[in-house]
Coordinates of N, CA and C and ligand atoms in Angstrom, one line a residue:
X89 N -27.3 116.1 -104.0 CA -28.6 115.4 -104.2 C -29.5 115.6 -103.0
X90 N -28.9 115.7 -101.8 CA -29.8 116.0 -100.6 C -30.6 117.3 -100.7
X91 N -29.9 118.3 -101.2 CA -30.5 119.6 -101.4 C -31.7 119.5 -102.3
X92 N -31.5 118.8 -103.5 CA -32.6 118.7 -104.4 C -33.7 117.9 -103.8
X93 N -33.4 116.9 -103.1 CA -34.5 116.0 -102.5 C -35.3 116.9 -101.5
X94 N -34.6 117.6 -100.7 CA -35.2 118.5 -99.7 C -36.1 119.6 -100.4
X95 N -35.5 120.2 -101.4 CA -36.2 121.2 -102.1 C -37.5 120.6 -102.8
X96 N -37.4 119.4 -103.3 CA -38.6 118.8 -103.9 C -39.6 118.5 -102.8
X97 N -39.2 118.1 -101.6 CA -40.1 117.8 -100.5 C -40.8 119.1 -100.1
X98 N -40.1 120.2 -100.1 CA -40.7 121.5 -99.7 C -41.7 121.9 -100.7
X99 N -41.4 121.7 -102.0 CA -42.3 122.0 -103.1 C -43.6 121.1 -102.9
X100 N -43.4 119.9 -102.5 CA -44.6 119.0 -102.3 C -45.6 119.4 -101.3
X101 N -45.1 120.3 -100.4 CA -46.1 120.9 -99.4 C -47.2 121.5 -100.0
X102 N -47.0 122.1 -101.2 CA -48.1 122.8 -102.0 C -49.2 121.8 -102.4
X103 N -48.9 120.5 -102.4 CA -49.8 119.5 -102.8 C -50.7 119.0 -101.6
X104 N -50.3 119.4 -100.4 CA -51.0 119.0 -99.2 C -52.5 119.5 -99.2
X105 N -53.3 118.7 -98.7 CA -54.7 119.1 -98.4 C -54.9 119.0 -96.9
X106 N -54.7 120.2 -96.2 CA -54.7 120.2 -94.8 C -55.6 121.3 -94.2
X107 N -56.9 121.2 -94.6 CA -57.9 122.3 -94.2 C -58.1 122.3 -92.7
X108 N -57.9 121.2 -92.0 CA -58.2 121.1 -90.6 C -57.0 121.5 -89.7
X109 N -55.9 120.9 -89.9 CA -54.7 121.2 -89.1 C -53.9 122.4 -89.6
X110 N -54.1 122.7 -90.9 CA -53.2 123.8 -91.6 C -51.8 123.4 -91.6
X111 N -51.4 122.2 -91.2 CA -50.1 121.7 -91.1 C -49.7 120.9 -92.3
X112 N -49.0 121.6 -93.3 CA -48.7 121.0 -94.5 C -47.3 120.3 -94.5
X113 N -47.4 119.0 -94.9 CA -46.2 118.2 -94.9 C -45.9 117.8 -96.3
X114 N -44.6 117.9 -96.7 CA -44.2 117.5 -98.1 C -43.1 116.5 -97.9
X115 N -43.1 115.5 -98.7 CA -42.1 114.4 -98.7 C -41.6 114.1 -100.1
X116 N -40.4 113.5 -100.1 CA -39.9 113.1 -101.4 C -39.0 111.9 -101.2
X117 N -39.2 110.9 -102.1 CA -38.4 109.7 -102.1 C -37.5 109.6 -103.3
X118 N -36.2 109.5 -103.1 CA -35.3 109.3 -104.2 C -35.1 107.8 -104.5
X119 N -35.2 107.5 -105.8 CA -35.1 106.1 -106.2 C -33.8 105.8 -106.9
X120 N -33.4 104.6 -107.0 CA -32.1 104.2 -107.7 C -32.0 104.8 -109.1
X121 N -33.1 104.8 -109.8 CA -33.0 105.3 -111.2 C -33.0 106.8 -111.3
X122 N -33.0 107.5 -110.2 CA -32.9 108.9 -110.2 C -34.2 109.6 -110.0
X123 N -35.3 108.9 -110.2 CA -36.6 109.5 -110.1 C -36.9 109.9 -108.7
X124 N -37.7 110.9 -108.5 CA -38.1 111.4 -107.2 C -39.6 111.4 -107.1
X125 N -40.2 110.7 -106.2 CA -41.6 110.6 -106.0 C -42.0 111.5 -104.8
X126 N -43.0 112.4 -105.1 CA -43.5 113.3 -104.1 C -44.6 112.7 -103.3
X127 N -44.8 113.2 -102.1 CA -46.0 112.9 -101.3 C -46.4 114.1 -100.4
X128 N -47.6 114.2 -100.1 CA -48.1 115.3 -99.2 C -49.2 114.7 -98.3
X129 N -49.4 115.4 -97.2 CA -50.5 114.9 -96.3 C -51.8 115.3 -96.9
X130 N -52.8 114.4 -96.8 CA -54.1 114.6 -97.3 C -55.1 114.3 -96.1
X131 N -55.8 115.4 -95.7 CA -56.7 115.2 -94.5 C -58.1 115.0 -95.0
X132 N -58.9 114.4 -94.1 CA -60.3 114.1 -94.3 C -61.1 114.5 -93.1
X133 N -62.3 114.9 -93.3 CA -63.2 115.3 -92.1 C -63.3 114.2 -91.1
X134 N -63.3 113.0 -91.6 CA -63.2 111.8 -90.7 C -61.7 111.6 -90.5
X135 N -61.1 112.2 -89.4 CA -59.6 112.3 -89.3 C -58.9 111.0 -89.5
X136 N -59.5 109.9 -89.1 CA -58.8 108.6 -89.3 C -58.6 108.2 -90.7
X137 N -59.3 108.8 -91.6 CA -59.1 108.6 -93.0 C -58.0 109.4 -93.7
X138 N -57.4 110.2 -92.9 CA -56.3 111.1 -93.4 C -55.0 110.3 -93.6
X139 N -54.1 110.8 -94.4 CA -52.9 110.1 -94.7 C -51.7 111.1 -94.6
X140 N -50.6 110.7 -94.0 CA -49.4 111.5 -93.8 C -48.6 111.6 -95.2
X141 N -47.9 112.7 -95.3 CA -47.1 112.9 -96.5 C -46.1 111.9 -96.8
X142 N -45.3 111.4 -95.8 CA -44.3 110.5 -96.1 C -44.8 109.1 -96.5
X143 N -46.0 108.7 -95.9 CA -46.5 107.5 -96.3 C -47.1 107.6 -97.7
X144 N -47.7 108.7 -98.1 CA -48.1 108.9 -99.5 C -47.0 108.8 -100.4
X145 N -45.8 109.3 -100.1 CA -44.7 109.2 -101.0 C -44.2 107.8 -101.1
X146 N -44.0 107.1 -100.0 CA -43.6 105.7 -100.1 C -44.6 104.8 -100.8
X147 N -45.8 104.9 -100.5 CA -46.9 104.1 -101.1 C -46.9 104.5 -102.6
X148 N -46.7 105.8 -102.9 CA -46.7 106.2 -104.3 C -45.6 105.5 -105.1
X149 N -44.4 105.4 -104.5 CA -43.3 104.7 -105.2 C -43.6 103.2 -105.4
X150 N -44.2 102.6 -104.4 CA -44.6 101.2 -104.6 C -45.7 101.0 -105.6
X151 N -46.6 102.0 -105.7 CA -47.7 101.9 -106.7 C -47.2 102.1 -108.1
X152 N -46.0 102.7 -108.2 CA -45.4 102.9 -109.5 C -44.5 101.7 -109.9
X153 N -44.5 100.7 -109.0 CA -43.7 99.5 -109.4 C -42.3 99.4 -108.7
X154 N -42.0 100.4 -107.9 CA -40.7 100.3 -107.2 C -40.8 99.4 -106.0
X155 N -39.6 99.0 -105.5 CA -39.6 98.1 -104.4 C -38.6 98.6 -103.4
X156 N -38.5 97.9 -102.3 CA -37.7 98.3 -101.1 C -36.2 98.6 -101.6
X157 N -35.7 97.8 -102.4 CA -34.3 97.9 -102.8 C -34.1 99.1 -103.7
X158 N -35.1 99.7 -104.2 CA -35.0 100.9 -105.1 C -34.9 102.2 -104.3
X159 N -35.2 102.1 -103.1 CA -35.3 103.4 -102.3 C -33.9 103.8 -101.8
X160 N -33.5 105.0 -102.1 CA -32.2 105.5 -101.8 C -32.2 106.5 -100.6
X161 N -33.2 107.4 -100.6 CA -33.2 108.4 -99.5 C -34.6 109.0 -99.5
X162 N -34.9 109.6 -98.3 CA -36.3 110.2 -98.1 C -36.1 111.6 -97.5
X163 N -36.8 112.5 -97.9 CA -36.9 113.8 -97.3 C -38.3 114.1 -96.8
X164 N -38.4 114.6 -95.6 CA -39.8 114.9 -95.0 C -39.7 116.3 -94.5
X165 N -40.6 117.2 -94.9 CA -40.5 118.6 -94.6 C -41.8 119.2 -94.1
X166 N -41.7 120.2 -93.3 CA -42.9 121.0 -92.9 C -42.3 122.4 -92.5
X167 N -43.2 123.4 -92.6 CA -42.7 124.7 -92.4 C -42.9 125.0 -90.9
X168 N -42.0 124.5 -90.0 CA -42.1 124.7 -88.6 C -40.8 124.6 -88.0
X169 N -40.7 125.1 -86.7 CA -39.5 125.1 -86.0 C -39.8 124.9 -84.5
X170 N -39.4 123.8 -83.9 CA -38.5 122.8 -84.3 C -39.0 121.9 -85.5
X171 N -38.0 121.3 -86.1 CA -38.3 120.4 -87.2 C -39.3 119.3 -86.8
X172 N -40.3 119.0 -87.6 CA -41.2 117.9 -87.4 C -40.6 116.5 -87.7
X173 N -41.0 115.5 -87.0 CA -40.5 114.2 -87.3 C -41.7 113.2 -87.5
X174 N -41.5 112.1 -88.2 CA -42.6 111.3 -88.5 C -43.4 110.7 -87.3
X175 N -44.7 110.5 -87.5 CA -45.5 109.9 -86.5 C -45.1 108.4 -86.3
X176 N -45.6 107.8 -85.3 CA -45.3 106.4 -85.1 C -45.7 105.4 -86.2
X177 N -46.8 105.7 -86.8 CA -47.3 104.8 -87.9 C -46.4 104.9 -89.1
X178 N -46.0 106.2 -89.4 CA -45.1 106.3 -90.5 C -43.7 105.7 -90.2
X179 N -43.2 105.8 -89.0 CA -42.0 105.1 -88.7 C -42.1 103.6 -88.9
X180 N -43.2 103.0 -88.6 CA -43.4 101.6 -88.8 C -43.4 101.3 -90.3
X181 N -44.1 102.1 -91.1 CA -44.1 101.9 -92.5 C -42.8 102.0 -93.1
X182 N -42.0 103.1 -92.7 CA -40.7 103.3 -93.3 C -39.8 102.1 -92.9
X183 N -40.0 101.5 -91.7 CA -39.2 100.4 -91.2 C -39.4 99.2 -92.1
X184 N -40.6 99.0 -92.5 CA -40.9 97.8 -93.2 C -40.7 97.9 -94.7
X185 N -40.9 99.1 -95.3 CA -40.9 99.3 -96.7 C -39.6 99.9 -97.3
X186 N -38.7 100.3 -96.4 CA -37.4 100.9 -96.9 C -36.2 100.1 -96.3
X187 N -35.1 100.1 -97.0 CA -33.9 99.6 -96.3 C -33.6 100.3 -95.0
X188 N -33.2 99.6 -94.0 CA -33.0 100.2 -92.7 C -31.9 101.3 -92.7
X189 N -31.0 101.2 -93.6 CA -29.9 102.2 -93.6 C -30.3 103.5 -94.4
X190 N -31.5 103.5 -95.0 CA -31.9 104.6 -95.8 C -31.8 105.9 -95.1
X191 N -31.0 106.9 -95.6 CA -31.0 108.2 -95.0 C -32.4 108.9 -95.1
X192 N -32.7 109.5 -93.9 CA -34.0 110.3 -93.9 C -33.6 111.7 -93.5
X193 N -33.9 112.7 -94.3 CA -33.7 114.1 -94.1 C -34.9 114.7 -93.6
X194 N -34.9 115.2 -92.3 CA -36.1 115.9 -91.8 C -35.7 117.4 -91.9
X195 N -36.5 118.2 -92.5 CA -36.1 119.6 -92.7 C -37.3 120.5 -92.6
X196 N -37.0 121.8 -92.3 CA -38.0 122.8 -92.4 C -37.7 123.7 -93.6
X197 N -38.5 124.8 -93.7 CA -38.4 125.6 -94.9 C -37.4 126.7 -94.7
X198 N -36.7 126.7 -93.5 CA -35.7 127.7 -93.2 C -34.3 127.2 -93.2
X199 N -34.1 126.1 -93.8 CA -32.8 125.5 -94.0 C -32.3 124.6 -92.9
X200 N -33.1 124.4 -91.9 CA -32.6 123.4 -90.8 C -32.9 122.0 -91.3
X201 N -31.9 121.1 -91.1 CA -32.0 119.8 -91.5 C -31.5 118.8 -90.4
X202 N -32.2 117.8 -90.1 CA -31.7 116.7 -89.3 C -31.6 115.5 -90.2
X203 N -30.4 114.9 -90.2 CA -30.2 113.7 -91.0 C -30.2 112.5 -90.0
X204 N -31.1 111.5 -90.3 CA -31.2 110.3 -89.6 C -31.3 109.1 -90.5
X205 N -31.7 108.0 -90.0 CA -31.9 106.8 -90.9 C -33.2 106.2 -90.4
X206 N -33.7 105.3 -91.3 CA -35.0 104.6 -91.0 C -34.8 103.8 -89.7
X207 N -33.7 103.1 -89.5 CA -33.4 102.3 -88.3 C -33.4 103.2 -87.1
X208 N -32.7 104.4 -87.2 CA -32.6 105.3 -86.0 C -34.0 105.8 -85.6
X209 N -34.9 105.9 -86.6 CA -36.2 106.4 -86.3 C -37.1 105.4 -85.5
X210 N -36.8 104.1 -85.6 CA -37.6 103.1 -85.0 C -36.7 102.0 -84.4
X211 N -35.9 102.3 -83.3 CA -35.1 101.2 -82.7 C -35.9 100.0 -82.3
X212 N -35.4 98.8 -82.5 CA -36.1 97.6 -82.1 C -37.5 97.5 -82.8
X213 N -37.6 98.0 -84.0 CA -38.8 97.9 -84.7 C -39.4 96.5 -85.0
X214 N -40.7 96.5 -85.2 CA -41.4 95.2 -85.4 C -41.4 94.9 -86.9
X215 N -41.0 93.7 -87.3 CA -41.1 93.4 -88.7 C -41.4 91.9 -88.9
X216 N -41.5 91.4 -90.1 CA -41.8 90.0 -90.4 C -40.8 89.1 -89.7
X217 N -39.5 89.6 -89.5 CA -38.5 88.8 -88.8 C -38.9 88.6 -87.4
X218 N -39.7 89.5 -86.8 CA -40.1 89.3 -85.4 C -41.1 88.2 -85.2
X219 N -41.7 87.8 -86.3 CA -42.8 86.7 -86.2 C -42.2 85.3 -86.4
X220 N -40.9 85.2 -86.6 CA -40.4 83.9 -86.9 C -40.1 83.1 -85.6
Ligands
ZN43 ZN1 -47.3 109.9 -90.2

């Protein structure tokens, strides 16, 4: 399943709109019912209005009615070497919207893969538990 998820994330790079950076990111979220939601980065001339691929995938899953407990795994890909990893904002979003043990596959288009987890990507992350 990891291979299919990574392959789907690589396919999602074609959905990216990255006219400024030319850096296309594809992501895919595997859900408990077997469905895979794709995401890609979408840039805007006002750069702050741009959105990362992995956040688009996670938000897409939520917008289709899925919730935290439905998320099984995530793949995030870009055609680069070394392998790209999520920005700080995406790490925070993954930390709050996915189970902490969720496997995250960071991969490039040449077959390199790093397997990590949501918790490993953001040690000591901030959450609603932090505000109690
Ligand atoms: Zn990001």
